[in-house]
Structures are given as structure tokens and as C-alpha cells.
Coordinates of C-alpha atoms in Angstrom, one line a residue:
M1 CA -30.9 35.1 0.8
P2 CA -32.8 32.8 3.2
L3 CA -36.5 33.7 3.7
S4 CA -36.1 34.0 7.4
R5 CA -33.4 36.6 7.1
L6 CA -35.5 38.5 4.4
V7 CA -38.5 38.6 6.8
T8 CA -36.3 39.8 9.6
L9 CA -34.9 42.5 7.4
I10 CA -38.3 43.8 6.3
V11 CA -39.8 43.8 9.8
G12 CA -36.7 45.5 11.2
L13 CA -36.8 48.3 8.6
I14 CA -40.6 48.9 9.3
V15 CA -39.9 49.2 13.0
I16 CA -37.0 51.5 12.4
L17 CA -39.0 53.7 10.0
G18 CA -41.9 53.9 12.5
L19 CA -39.5 55.0 15.2
A20 CA -37.9 57.4 12.8
L21 CA -41.3 59.0 11.9
W22 CA -42.1 59.4 15.6
L23 CA -38.7 60.9 16.2
I24 CA -39.1 63.2 13.2
D25 CA -42.5 64.4 14.5
S26 CA -41.0 65.1 18.0
L27 CA -38.0 66.9 16.6
S28 CA -40.0 68.9 14.1
R29 CA -41.9 70.4 17.0
L30 CA -38.6 71.2 18.7
Y31 CA -37.4 72.7 15.4
W32 CA -40.3 75.1 15.3
Q33 CA -39.6 76.1 18.8
L34 CA -36.0 76.9 17.7
S35 CA -37.2 78.8 14.6
Y36 CA -35.8 82.0 16.1
S37 CA -32.3 80.5 15.3
P38 CA -32.1 79.1 11.6
L39 CA -28.5 77.8 12.2
L40 CA -29.4 75.8 15.3
G41 CA -32.5 74.4 13.5
N42 CA -30.5 73.3 10.4
L43 CA -27.9 71.5 12.6
L44 CA -30.7 69.7 14.4
L45 CA -32.2 68.6 11.1
L46 CA -28.8 67.3 9.9
L47 CA -28.2 65.4 13.1
L48 CA -31.7 63.8 12.7
I49 CA -30.9 62.6 9.1
L50 CA -27.5 61.2 10.2
L51 CA -29.0 59.3 13.1
V52 CA -31.8 57.7 11.1
G53 CA -29.3 56.7 8.3
G54 CA -26.9 55.2 10.9
L55 CA -29.6 53.1 12.4
V56 CA -30.7 51.7 9.1
A57 CA -27.1 51.0 8.0
A58 CA -26.3 49.3 11.3
F59 CA -29.3 47.1 11.1
V60 CA -28.6 46.0 7.5
Y61 CA -25.0 45.3 8.3
Y62 CA -25.9 43.2 11.3
V63 CA -28.5 41.1 9.3
L64 CA -26.6 40.7 6.1
V65 CA -23.0 40.5 7.2
L66 CA -22.6 39.5 10.9
Q67 CA -25.2 36.8 10.9
A68 CA -23.9 35.4 7.6
G69 CA -20.4 35.3 9.1
E70 CA -21.6 33.6 12.3
Q71 CA -23.4 30.9 10.2
R72 CA -20.3 30.3 8.1
S73 CA -18.2 30.0 11.3
R74 CA -20.7 27.5 12.7
R75 CA -20.6 25.4 9.5
S76 CA -16.8 25.4 9.5
R77 CA -16.8 24.2 13.1
K78 CA -19.1 21.4 12.3
R79 CA -17.0 20.4 9.2
V80 CA -14.6 17.6 10.0
T81 CA -11.0 18.5 9.3
P82 CA -9.5 16.0 6.8
A83 CA -7.2 13.5 8.6
Q84 CA -3.5 14.1 8.0
I85 CA -0.6 11.9 8.9
P86 CA 1.7 13.7 11.4
V87 CA 4.0 15.9 9.4
V88 CA 7.2 15.0 11.3
K89 CA 6.8 11.3 10.8
S90 CA 5.6 11.8 7.2
D91 CA 8.7 13.8 6.4
A92 CA 10.9 11.2 8.0
A93 CA 9.3 8.5 5.9
S94 CA 9.8 10.5 2.7
S95 CA 13.4 11.2 3.6
T96 CA 14.1 7.6 4.3
L97 CA 12.5 6.5 1.0
Q98 CA 14.6 9.0 -0.8
A99 CA 17.7 7.5 0.8
V100 CA 16.5 4.0 -0.1
R101 CA 16.2 5.0 -3.8
Q102 CA 19.8 6.2 -3.7
Q103 CA 20.9 2.9 -2.2
V104 CA 18.9 0.9 -4.6
A105 CA 20.6 2.6 -7.5
Q106 CA 23.9 1.1 -6.4
I107 CA 22.5 -2.5 -6.6
Q108 CA 23.9 -4.2 -9.7
D109 CA 21.3 -7.1 -10.0
E110 CA 18.6 -5.7 -12.2
V111 CA 15.8 -8.0 -10.9
T112 CA 16.6 -7.2 -7.3
R113 CA 16.9 -3.5 -8.0
Q114 CA 13.5 -3.3 -9.8
A115 CA 11.8 -5.3 -7.0
L116 CA 13.1 -2.9 -4.4
L117 CA 12.0 0.1 -6.5
S118 CA 8.5 -1.4 -6.8
R119 CA 8.3 -1.8 -3.1
T120 CA 9.4 1.8 -2.6
K121 CA 6.6 3.0 -4.9
E122 CA 4.1 0.9 -3.0
I123 CA 5.1 2.5 0.3
E124 CA 4.9 5.9 -1.2
S125 CA 1.4 5.1 -2.5
N126 CA 0.4 3.9 1.0
L127 CA 1.7 7.2 2.4
A128 CA -0.4 9.1 -0.1
R129 CA -3.6 7.1 0.5
G130 CA -3.3 6.7 4.2
E131 CA -5.6 3.6 4.5
I132 CA -5.5 1.8 7.8
Q133 CA -4.3 -1.8 7.4
V134 CA -5.8 -4.3 9.9
V135 CA -4.4 -7.8 9.6
V136 CA -5.9 -10.9 11.3
F137 CA -3.1 -13.3 12.2
G138 CA -2.9 -16.7 14.0
T139 CA -3.2 -20.4 13.6
G140 CA -5.7 -21.9 11.2
S141 CA -7.8 -23.4 14.0
A142 CA -8.1 -20.2 16.0
G143 CA -11.1 -18.9 14.0
K144 CA -9.6 -16.0 12.1
T145 CA -12.1 -16.3 9.2
S146 CA -15.0 -16.5 11.5
L147 CA -13.8 -13.3 13.2
V148 CA -13.5 -11.5 9.9
N149 CA -17.0 -12.5 9.0
A150 CA -18.3 -11.4 12.3
I151 CA -16.6 -8.0 12.0
M152 CA -18.0 -7.6 8.5
G153 CA -21.5 -8.2 9.9
R154 CA -21.2 -6.0 13.0
M155 CA -18.9 -3.2 12.1
V156 CA -20.8 0.1 11.9
G157 CA -20.6 1.7 8.5
K158 CA -20.2 0.8 4.9
V159 CA -18.8 -2.5 3.8
D160 CA -17.5 -2.9 0.2
A161 CA -17.1 -6.0 -1.8
P162 CA -14.0 -8.2 -1.4
M163 CA -10.9 -6.7 -3.1
G164 CA -10.0 -10.1 -4.4
T165 CA -8.7 -13.4 -3.2
T166 CA -4.9 -13.7 -3.1
T167 CA -2.4 -16.2 -1.9
V168 CA -2.6 -14.7 1.6
G169 CA -6.4 -14.4 2.0
E170 CA -9.1 -11.8 1.4
T171 CA -9.0 -8.1 2.0
Y172 CA -12.2 -6.0 2.7
C173 CA -12.7 -2.3 2.8
L174 CA -14.7 -1.0 5.8
R175 CA -15.7 2.4 7.1
L176 CA -16.0 3.3 10.8
K177 CA -18.2 6.2 12.0
G178 CA -16.0 9.1 13.2
L179 CA -13.0 7.9 11.2
E180 CA -12.2 9.6 7.9
R181 CA -9.8 6.9 6.6
K182 CA -10.8 3.6 5.0
I183 CA -10.0 0.4 7.0
L184 CA -8.6 -2.5 5.1
I185 CA -9.0 -5.8 7.0
T186 CA -7.2 -8.9 5.7
D187 CA -7.6 -12.5 6.7
T188 CA -4.3 -14.4 6.4
P189 CA -3.6 -18.1 6.1
G190 CA -2.9 -19.9 9.4
I191 CA 0.6 -20.3 10.7
L192 CA 2.1 -23.5 12.0
E193 CA 0.6 -25.6 9.1
A194 CA 2.3 -28.8 8.0
G195 CA 4.1 -29.4 4.8
V196 CA 6.1 -27.2 2.3
A197 CA 2.9 -25.4 1.2
G198 CA 2.0 -24.6 4.8
T199 CA 5.5 -23.2 5.4
E200 CA 5.2 -21.0 2.3
R201 CA 1.8 -19.7 3.3
E202 CA 3.1 -18.9 6.8
Q203 CA 5.9 -16.9 5.3
L204 CA 3.5 -14.9 3.2
A205 CA 1.2 -14.4 6.3
R206 CA 4.1 -13.2 8.4
A207 CA 5.2 -10.8 5.6
L208 CA 1.7 -9.3 5.5
A209 CA 1.6 -9.0 9.3
T210 CA 4.8 -6.9 9.3
E211 CA 3.0 -4.4 7.1
A212 CA -0.1 -4.1 9.3
D213 CA -1.0 -0.8 11.1
L214 CA -3.0 -2.8 13.6
L215 CA -2.6 -6.6 14.2
L216 CA -5.3 -8.9 15.5
F217 CA -3.5 -12.0 16.8
V218 CA -6.2 -14.7 17.3
V219 CA -5.8 -17.6 19.7
D220 CA -8.3 -20.1 21.1
N221 CA -6.5 -21.0 24.3
D222 CA -3.4 -20.2 26.3
L223 CA -0.4 -19.2 24.2
R224 CA 1.9 -21.9 22.9
R225 CA 5.6 -21.2 22.4
S226 CA 5.1 -21.4 18.7
E227 CA 2.5 -18.6 18.9
Y228 CA 4.3 -16.6 21.6
E229 CA 7.5 -16.1 19.6
P230 CA 5.9 -14.6 16.4
L231 CA 3.6 -12.4 18.5
K232 CA 6.6 -11.1 20.5
G233 CA 8.7 -10.7 17.4
L234 CA 6.0 -8.6 15.7
A235 CA 5.6 -6.5 18.9
E236 CA 9.4 -5.9 19.0
I237 CA 9.5 -4.4 15.5
G238 CA 6.8 -2.0 16.5
K239 CA 3.5 -3.7 15.5
R240 CA 0.5 -2.4 17.5
S241 CA -1.3 -5.6 18.4
L242 CA -4.5 -6.9 20.0
L243 CA -4.4 -10.4 21.5
V244 CA -7.9 -11.9 20.8
L245 CA -9.1 -15.0 22.7
N246 CA -11.7 -16.6 20.5
K247 CA -14.1 -19.4 21.1
T248 CA -14.9 -18.4 24.6
D249 CA -18.3 -20.1 24.3
L250 CA -16.5 -23.4 24.8
Y251 CA -15.3 -22.4 28.3
T252 CA -17.1 -21.7 31.6
D253 CA -16.8 -18.1 32.9
E254 CA -14.3 -19.2 35.4
D255 CA -12.1 -21.0 32.8
K256 CA -12.4 -18.0 30.5
E257 CA -11.2 -15.6 33.2
S258 CA -8.3 -18.0 34.1
I259 CA -7.1 -18.1 30.4
L260 CA -7.4 -14.4 30.1
A261 CA -5.3 -13.9 33.2
R262 CA -2.6 -16.2 31.9
L263 CA -2.5 -14.5 28.5
R264 CA -2.2 -11.1 30.1
Q265 CA 0.6 -12.4 32.3
R266 CA 2.5 -13.9 29.3
V267 CA 2.4 -10.8 27.2
R268 CA 3.1 -8.3 30.0
G269 CA 5.6 -5.8 28.8
F270 CA 4.7 -5.7 25.2
I271 CA 0.9 -5.8 25.1
A272 CA -1.3 -3.8 27.5
T273 CA -3.8 -5.6 29.7
N274 CA -6.9 -3.9 28.0
D275 CA -5.5 -5.0 24.6
V276 CA -6.2 -8.7 25.5
V277 CA -9.9 -9.3 24.8
A278 CA -12.2 -12.3 24.8
I279 CA -14.8 -13.0 22.0
A280 CA -16.9 -15.7 20.5
A281 CA -16.8 -15.0 16.7
H282 CA -18.9 -18.1 15.8
P283 CA -20.5 -19.8 18.8
Q284 CA -21.4 -23.4 18.5
S285 CA -25.0 -24.1 17.6
A286 CA -27.3 -25.9 20.1
Q287 CA -30.0 -28.5 19.7
L288 CA -33.3 -27.4 21.2
E289 CA -35.9 -29.8 22.7
T290 CA -38.1 -29.2 19.7
G291 CA -35.4 -30.6 17.5
E292 CA -34.6 -27.2 16.0
T293 CA -31.0 -25.9 15.8
F294 CA -30.3 -22.6 17.6
Q295 CA -27.4 -20.6 16.4
P296 CA -26.3 -17.9 18.9
E297 CA -25.1 -14.6 17.7
S298 CA -21.4 -13.7 17.6
D299 CA -20.1 -11.9 20.6
I300 CA -17.3 -9.6 19.4
V301 CA -18.5 -6.3 21.0
P302 CA -15.4 -6.0 23.3
L303 CA -13.1 -6.3 20.3
L304 CA -15.1 -3.8 18.2
R305 CA -15.1 -1.3 21.1
R306 CA -11.3 -1.6 21.6
M307 CA -10.6 -1.5 17.9
A308 CA -12.8 1.6 17.5
A309 CA -11.1 3.3 20.4
I310 CA -7.6 2.6 19.1
L311 CA -8.3 3.6 15.5
R312 CA -10.0 6.9 16.5
A313 CA -7.3 7.8 19.0
E314 CA -4.2 6.4 17.4
G315 CA -5.1 5.9 13.7
E316 CA -2.9 8.7 12.3
D317 CA 0.1 7.7 14.4
L318 CA -0.3 4.1 13.5
I319 CA -0.2 4.8 9.8
A320 CA 2.7 7.1 10.2
D321 CA 4.7 4.7 12.4
N322 CA 4.0 1.8 10.1
I323 CA 5.0 3.6 7.0
L324 CA 8.2 4.9 8.7
L325 CA 8.9 1.3 9.9
Q326 CA 8.4 -0.1 6.4
S327 CA 10.7 2.6 5.0
L328 CA 13.4 1.8 7.6
R329 CA 13.1 -2.0 7.0
L330 CA 13.4 -1.5 3.2
G331 CA 16.4 0.7 3.7
E332 CA 18.0 -2.0 5.9
E333 CA 17.3 -4.6 3.3
A334 CA 18.9 -2.5 0.6
R335 CA 21.9 -1.8 2.8
K336 CA 22.3 -5.6 3.4
L337 CA 22.1 -6.3 -0.3
I338 CA 24.7 -3.6 -1.1
D339 CA 26.9 -4.9 1.7
A340 CA 26.7 -8.4 0.2
Q341 CA 27.5 -7.1 -3.2
R342 CA 30.5 -5.2 -2.0
R343 CA 31.7 -8.2 0.0
R344 CA 31.6 -10.3 -3.2
Q345 CA 33.6 -7.7 -5.1
A346 CA 36.1 -7.3 -2.2
D347 CA 36.5 -11.1 -1.8
K348 CA 37.5 -11.2 -5.5
I349 CA 40.2 -8.6 -4.9
V350 CA 41.5 -10.5 -1.9
D351 CA 41.5 -13.8 -3.9
R352 CA 43.5 -12.1 -6.7
F353 CA 46.1 -10.4 -4.5
Q354 CA 46.7 -13.4 -2.2
W355 CA 48.0 -15.4 -5.2
I356 CA 49.9 -12.3 -6.5
G357 CA 51.6 -12.1 -3.1
A358 CA 52.4 -15.9 -3.3
G359 CA 54.0 -15.4 -6.7
V360 CA 56.1 -12.5 -5.5
V361 CA 57.5 -14.5 -2.5
S362 CA 57.9 -17.7 -4.5
V363 CA 60.0 -16.0 -7.1
T364 CA 62.2 -14.2 -4.5
P365 CA 62.2 -16.5 -1.5
L366 CA 63.1 -15.1 1.9
P367 CA 64.7 -16.8 4.9
V368 CA 61.6 -16.0 6.9
V369 CA 58.1 -15.4 5.7
D370 CA 57.4 -11.7 6.3
L371 CA 54.5 -9.7 5.1
L372 CA 56.7 -6.6 5.1
A373 CA 58.2 -7.9 1.9
T374 CA 54.9 -7.8 0.2
A375 CA 53.8 -4.4 1.6
A376 CA 53.5 -2.9 -1.9
V377 CA 51.2 -5.7 -3.1
N378 CA 49.1 -5.4 0.1
A379 CA 49.0 -1.6 -0.2
Q380 CA 47.5 -1.9 -3.7
M381 CA 45.0 -4.4 -2.3
V382 CA 44.0 -2.0 0.5
V383 CA 43.5 0.8 -2.0
E384 CA 41.2 -1.3 -4.2
I385 CA 39.2 -2.6 -1.3
G386 CA 38.7 0.9 0.0
R387 CA 37.5 2.0 -3.4
I388 CA 34.8 -0.7 -3.4
Y389 CA 33.5 0.9 -0.1
G390 CA 33.6 4.4 -1.5
C391 CA 36.8 5.4 0.3
E392 CA 39.5 6.8 -2.0
L393 CA 43.0 6.2 -0.5
N394 CA 46.4 7.0 -2.1
M395 CA 49.2 4.5 -2.2
E396 CA 51.0 6.1 0.7
R397 CA 48.0 5.7 3.0
G398 CA 47.5 2.1 1.7
R399 CA 51.1 1.3 2.5
E400 CA 50.7 2.7 6.1
L401 CA 47.7 0.5 6.7
A402 CA 49.3 -2.6 5.2
L403 CA 52.5 -2.2 7.3
S404 CA 50.5 -1.6 10.5
L405 CA 48.4 -4.7 10.0
A406 CA 51.5 -6.8 9.0
K407 CA 53.2 -5.8 12.3
T408 CA 50.0 -6.8 14.2
I409 CA 50.0 -10.2 12.5
A410 CA 53.7 -10.7 13.3
S411 CA 53.2 -9.7 16.9
L412 CA 50.4 -12.2 17.4
G413 CA 52.5 -15.1 16.3
I414 CA 50.1 -15.8 13.4
V415 CA 53.0 -16.1 10.9
K416 CA 54.5 -19.1 12.9
G417 CA 51.0 -20.6 13.4
A418 CA 50.2 -20.3 9.7
I419 CA 53.5 -22.0 8.7
Q420 CA 52.8 -25.0 11.0
L421 CA 49.2 -25.3 9.9
L422 CA 50.0 -25.2 6.2
T423 CA 53.1 -27.4 6.4
T424 CA 51.0 -30.1 8.0
A425 CA 48.3 -29.8 5.4
L426 CA 50.7 -29.8 2.5
Q427 CA 52.5 -32.9 3.7
L428 CA 49.3 -34.8 3.2
N429 CA 49.1 -33.9 -0.4
V430 CA 52.6 -33.4 -1.9
A431 CA 56.2 -34.6 -1.5
T432 CA 58.2 -33.3 1.5
F433 CA 61.0 -31.9 -0.7
V434 CA 58.5 -29.8 -2.6
I435 CA 57.0 -28.4 0.6
G436 CA 60.2 -26.6 1.6
R437 CA 60.3 -24.7 -1.7
A438 CA 56.6 -23.8 -1.8
I439 CA 55.7 -23.1 1.9
Q440 CA 56.8 -19.5 1.8
G441 CA 54.6 -18.7 -1.2
V442 CA 51.6 -20.5 0.2
T443 CA 52.0 -18.9 3.6
A444 CA 52.3 -15.5 2.0
A445 CA 49.0 -16.1 0.2
Y446 CA 47.4 -17.2 3.4
L447 CA 48.6 -14.2 5.4
T448 CA 47.5 -11.9 2.6
R449 CA 44.1 -13.4 2.8
I450 CA 43.8 -12.7 6.5
A451 CA 45.0 -9.2 5.9
G452 CA 42.5 -8.6 3.1
K453 CA 39.6 -10.1 5.1
S454 CA 40.5 -7.9 8.1
F455 CA 40.5 -4.8 5.8
I456 CA 37.1 -5.7 4.5
E457 CA 35.7 -5.6 8.1
Y458 CA 37.6 -2.3 8.6
F459 CA 35.9 -0.6 5.6
R460 CA 32.5 -2.2 6.2
H461 CA 32.4 -0.4 9.5
D462 CA 33.3 3.0 8.1
Q463 CA 37.1 2.7 8.7
D464 CA 36.6 1.6 12.3
W465 CA 38.3 -1.4 13.8
G466 CA 35.7 -1.6 16.6
D467 CA 36.1 -1.7 20.4
G468 CA 38.7 -4.5 20.2
G469 CA 40.8 -2.7 17.7
M470 CA 42.9 -4.2 14.9
T471 CA 44.1 -7.0 17.1
E472 CA 40.7 -8.5 17.7
V473 CA 39.7 -8.3 14.0
V474 CA 42.9 -10.1 12.9
Q475 CA 42.5 -12.8 15.5
R476 CA 38.9 -13.4 14.5
Q477 CA 39.8 -13.7 10.9
F478 CA 42.7 -16.1 11.7
Q479 CA 40.3 -18.3 13.7
M480 CA 37.8 -18.3 10.8
N481 CA 40.4 -19.2 8.2
R482 CA 42.0 -22.1 10.1
R483 CA 38.9 -24.3 10.0
D484 CA 39.5 -27.7 8.5
E485 CA 37.1 -27.4 5.7
F486 CA 38.6 -24.1 4.6
I487 CA 42.2 -25.3 4.9
K488 CA 41.5 -28.3 2.7
A489 CA 40.0 -26.2 0.0
F490 CA 42.8 -23.5 0.3
V491 CA 45.6 -26.1 0.1
Q492 CA 44.1 -27.7 -3.0
E493 CA 43.9 -24.3 -4.7
A494 CA 47.5 -23.5 -3.5
I495 CA 48.8 -26.7 -5.0
A496 CA 47.3 -25.8 -8.4
K497 CA 48.5 -22.1 -8.3
V498 CA 51.8 -22.3 -6.4
V499 CA 53.2 -25.8 -6.0
K500 CA 52.6 -27.2 -9.5
P501 CA 54.1 -24.1 -11.2
L502 CA 57.2 -24.3 -8.9
T503 CA 57.5 -28.0 -9.6
Q504 CA 57.3 -27.5 -13.4
K505 CA 59.8 -24.7 -13.3
S506 CA 62.2 -26.8 -11.2
E507 CA 61.9 -29.6 -13.7
V508 CA 62.7 -27.2 -16.6
V509 CA 65.8 -25.9 -14.7
D510 CA 67.0 -29.4 -14.0
E511 CA 66.7 -30.4 -17.7
E512 CA 68.7 -27.3 -18.7
I513 CA 71.4 -28.1 -16.2
E514 CA 71.7 -31.7 -17.5
R515 CA 72.1 -30.3 -21.0

């Protein structure tokens, strides 16, 4: 028990006992006056005992219990509540990461799968630690490193040793008064550097910038287009950014204000006016008349104030938004990888069935090339493509889709166009008399390819043909597959898989007839 409270308790008890003695003396006289009635006297004595006991108990309760509770309450009010990332955004990020893990499990390439899993664990680790990532970004000549050094020297709070030099710069750990979370500030390589090495460093710097909670984009003059585009691109993906005009000691006050006005005008709409600040991280030294060199102190107070205000007011939301953004971007990357993987598998199916269809038509030639004759082949192709995209179709449904698309191809005049296109291409490579016998098979292969590619788009978009319907998808695939470079490659493959086998079979038949 604290000494002050013990003294208060003793003094209070003495006062209460003194008052009690005075009260007892007064009441005893009253008791003798009431001695003619023993019952009334005893009741008065009992009341006296209860009153004194109640006073003592009330005083002890107040000193030992109520005051102790008030002090605990005051201490709890003074205690800072640990910072927590907003629950809704944290749950959204966790749910997104869980979905990403399920997507990653579908990726067949082991190296890619492990890389994405590693990045997933890294995001989860960031979610648990909740450190604030501040990234300094800009051209090499803008003075980024000088700014980092100035911040390290002027930031209020603890400054730890560098976390290590990496290929993208140095990262330091800082603490800001009034902010529970650590601040990690990273100096990145300059963008727009020449050479292959410069391009690689820029790519790494951009990747790090996309992971920042708060971005300090440093310039030393008006924005160039090569600086404006990455700044706007980072803002468009949700990066909270400060545009920092450095080296203001090189300008007059009038020029500085003019540049600031132009910068604020250029970034209007994605960076607030008060988020464009002017500093001099490492002012130029001056030669004094005495011959000594005078080095002015850095002037970064406007930036420090703005950073502190943002981090204190928005720090938790910045962390949550950034982690959610990284989770969504990783999910989108996984989706693209899975889509590319599925497309490769679906393309192999189309390639296989286009030559199966060519073989069917070549063996049983028809007066007119008609995809309806190969509906069974195309139906099986549709079923297998659907399976790649997680859609299980029966043969009846596959046949319905194949027939519907065949009718669309016929109604658009693609059959006639394909015959003319392929006949012209084949005439440049084989004899005319062979073309007539092979054209139906080659055309069937070509039309099967257009059908297969159209169905890939259909299943890629969750069995939806889009706003333009089946017609637009088929027309787009026909235009893509009639380009000269594709037709040349397709005809060469058709000669090897359709024309030559037909020629060899024809020669064998002729020999048997001669015999």
C-alpha cells in the first residue's frame, strides 16, 4: 500500500474514533436519562454501535477500494491502445490470400508455384508485423539519398542500424513519437538510368515502390513526362504519395513558388495540393570571405511535418490498404498464370482435333465443306476444352454448342472465305491437281481451329460470349487466323499432315490399279 494512502487511513481512523468518543459520551448521558426504560436504552446503544461501525467501514472502503480503482482507471486511460489494422480490411486481405493459395495450387510449374507461395507468406508476415513501409523513389539526380540521410538525422525518435544493403538500396528502421509501429524507410536506385543494368535497377525500384505504404517521389524541377507517367501509374494502383521538390536552395523564392504551382497543377486529381512539398535535403555549401566553407543545414521540416501527420492519421489504413492491394495483385498474377497454362493446354486440344477433323473429311470427301459433317469430332473437342476450364459437359451439350457455332460460321460466309484463302496459299506450294483433293481436309482443319479458338474464349469468360455474342467472337478469331504469317505456317503444316499422306495414298492406289 502506498505511504500516502496509509497515512490518510490512520488519520481518518483517528478522527472517526475521536468523533465516536464524543458521540458516545453524548449518547451515554442520553442513555442515563432514558434509564427508566431499559428497552429504549438498549436500542439506542445498538444504534450507536451500528453507526460507528458503518462509518469505519465506509471510510476503509473509500480509501482502499474506490481510490485504488480510480487510479487503475487513470493508468488505463493513459496507456496507449496497441495499434491494430482495421478488421474489415485485414479479413479481406486474409480471405484474398487464402484464395490465392488455392489458385497457386493449380499451377503446374514448380518454380513458379513456389515463388508465388513464398510471396504469399511474405505478405502474411507483413500483415502480422504491420510495419509502415516508406519508399523514396525518383531519378538518380533528384537527391533521394540526401533526403534519406536528412530524415535519418532529423526524424524524432530512435534510429536503428541499416538493415543491409541490397540490390535496390538500403532500408532503415525508424520510430516516430506518437506512433506505435516501426517505420521502414528505403532508398531505391534512380529511375531513367542508361544501359541494361540501369533498366534492371529501375525495374527493381518500381517493384519496391508498388509495395510501399507511403511513397516519397523526389524531383528537383518540374515533372518530365518520363517522371509523370510512373508517378501517375503508382497513384492509379492506390499508392499514397508525396511529391517532394528537392534542391530548392538552387532557386529564388519566386522560382520555387512557380515550380511548386506547376507541380501541383500537373498532379491535380491524384495528389492533393498539400502533399506537394518543397525541401532542401543537402543545400550547397558556400565560401565565406574568411576562406572557410559554410555548410547550411538541411531544410526538410515541411516534409517531416506532412509525413508525421499522414502516418499518425492514416498509418493503419495505409498498411491495410497496401496489404490488401498486394494480395489482390498477387491473386491477379496467379490468375493470369493459370489462364496462360489453361490456354496452352486448350491450344494443344485444338491442334489435335483440327487434324483429326481434316482426316475425317479427307477420307470421306463431301461436295461442299461443311462443319456439320464433323459435329461429332468438334463436340468431343468442346467437351475436352470445357474440362480444362473446370466445366464438365456431356456429349449432347457439346454437340449442341458445336452445331450452333458451325451454323454461325456458315452464316458469316467464313467457309467460302476460308476455301479461297487456303486454295490461293496451297497453289503456291503444291500442284494444282493435288489441291482439289486436299482442299476440303485442309479447310476443315482451318474451320475446326477457328471453332476451337472461339470456344476457348467462351470458357475463359465463364461460358459467356460477351456483349457481341458468338458472332463477334467468331469473326475476331477468323481475322486473327487469316494473317499472312499464320497462313504460311498453317499451310506448311497442312502439307505435311494432309496433302502428302493423300498423295502417297493416291500413288499406292494407282500402282494397284496398274497391276
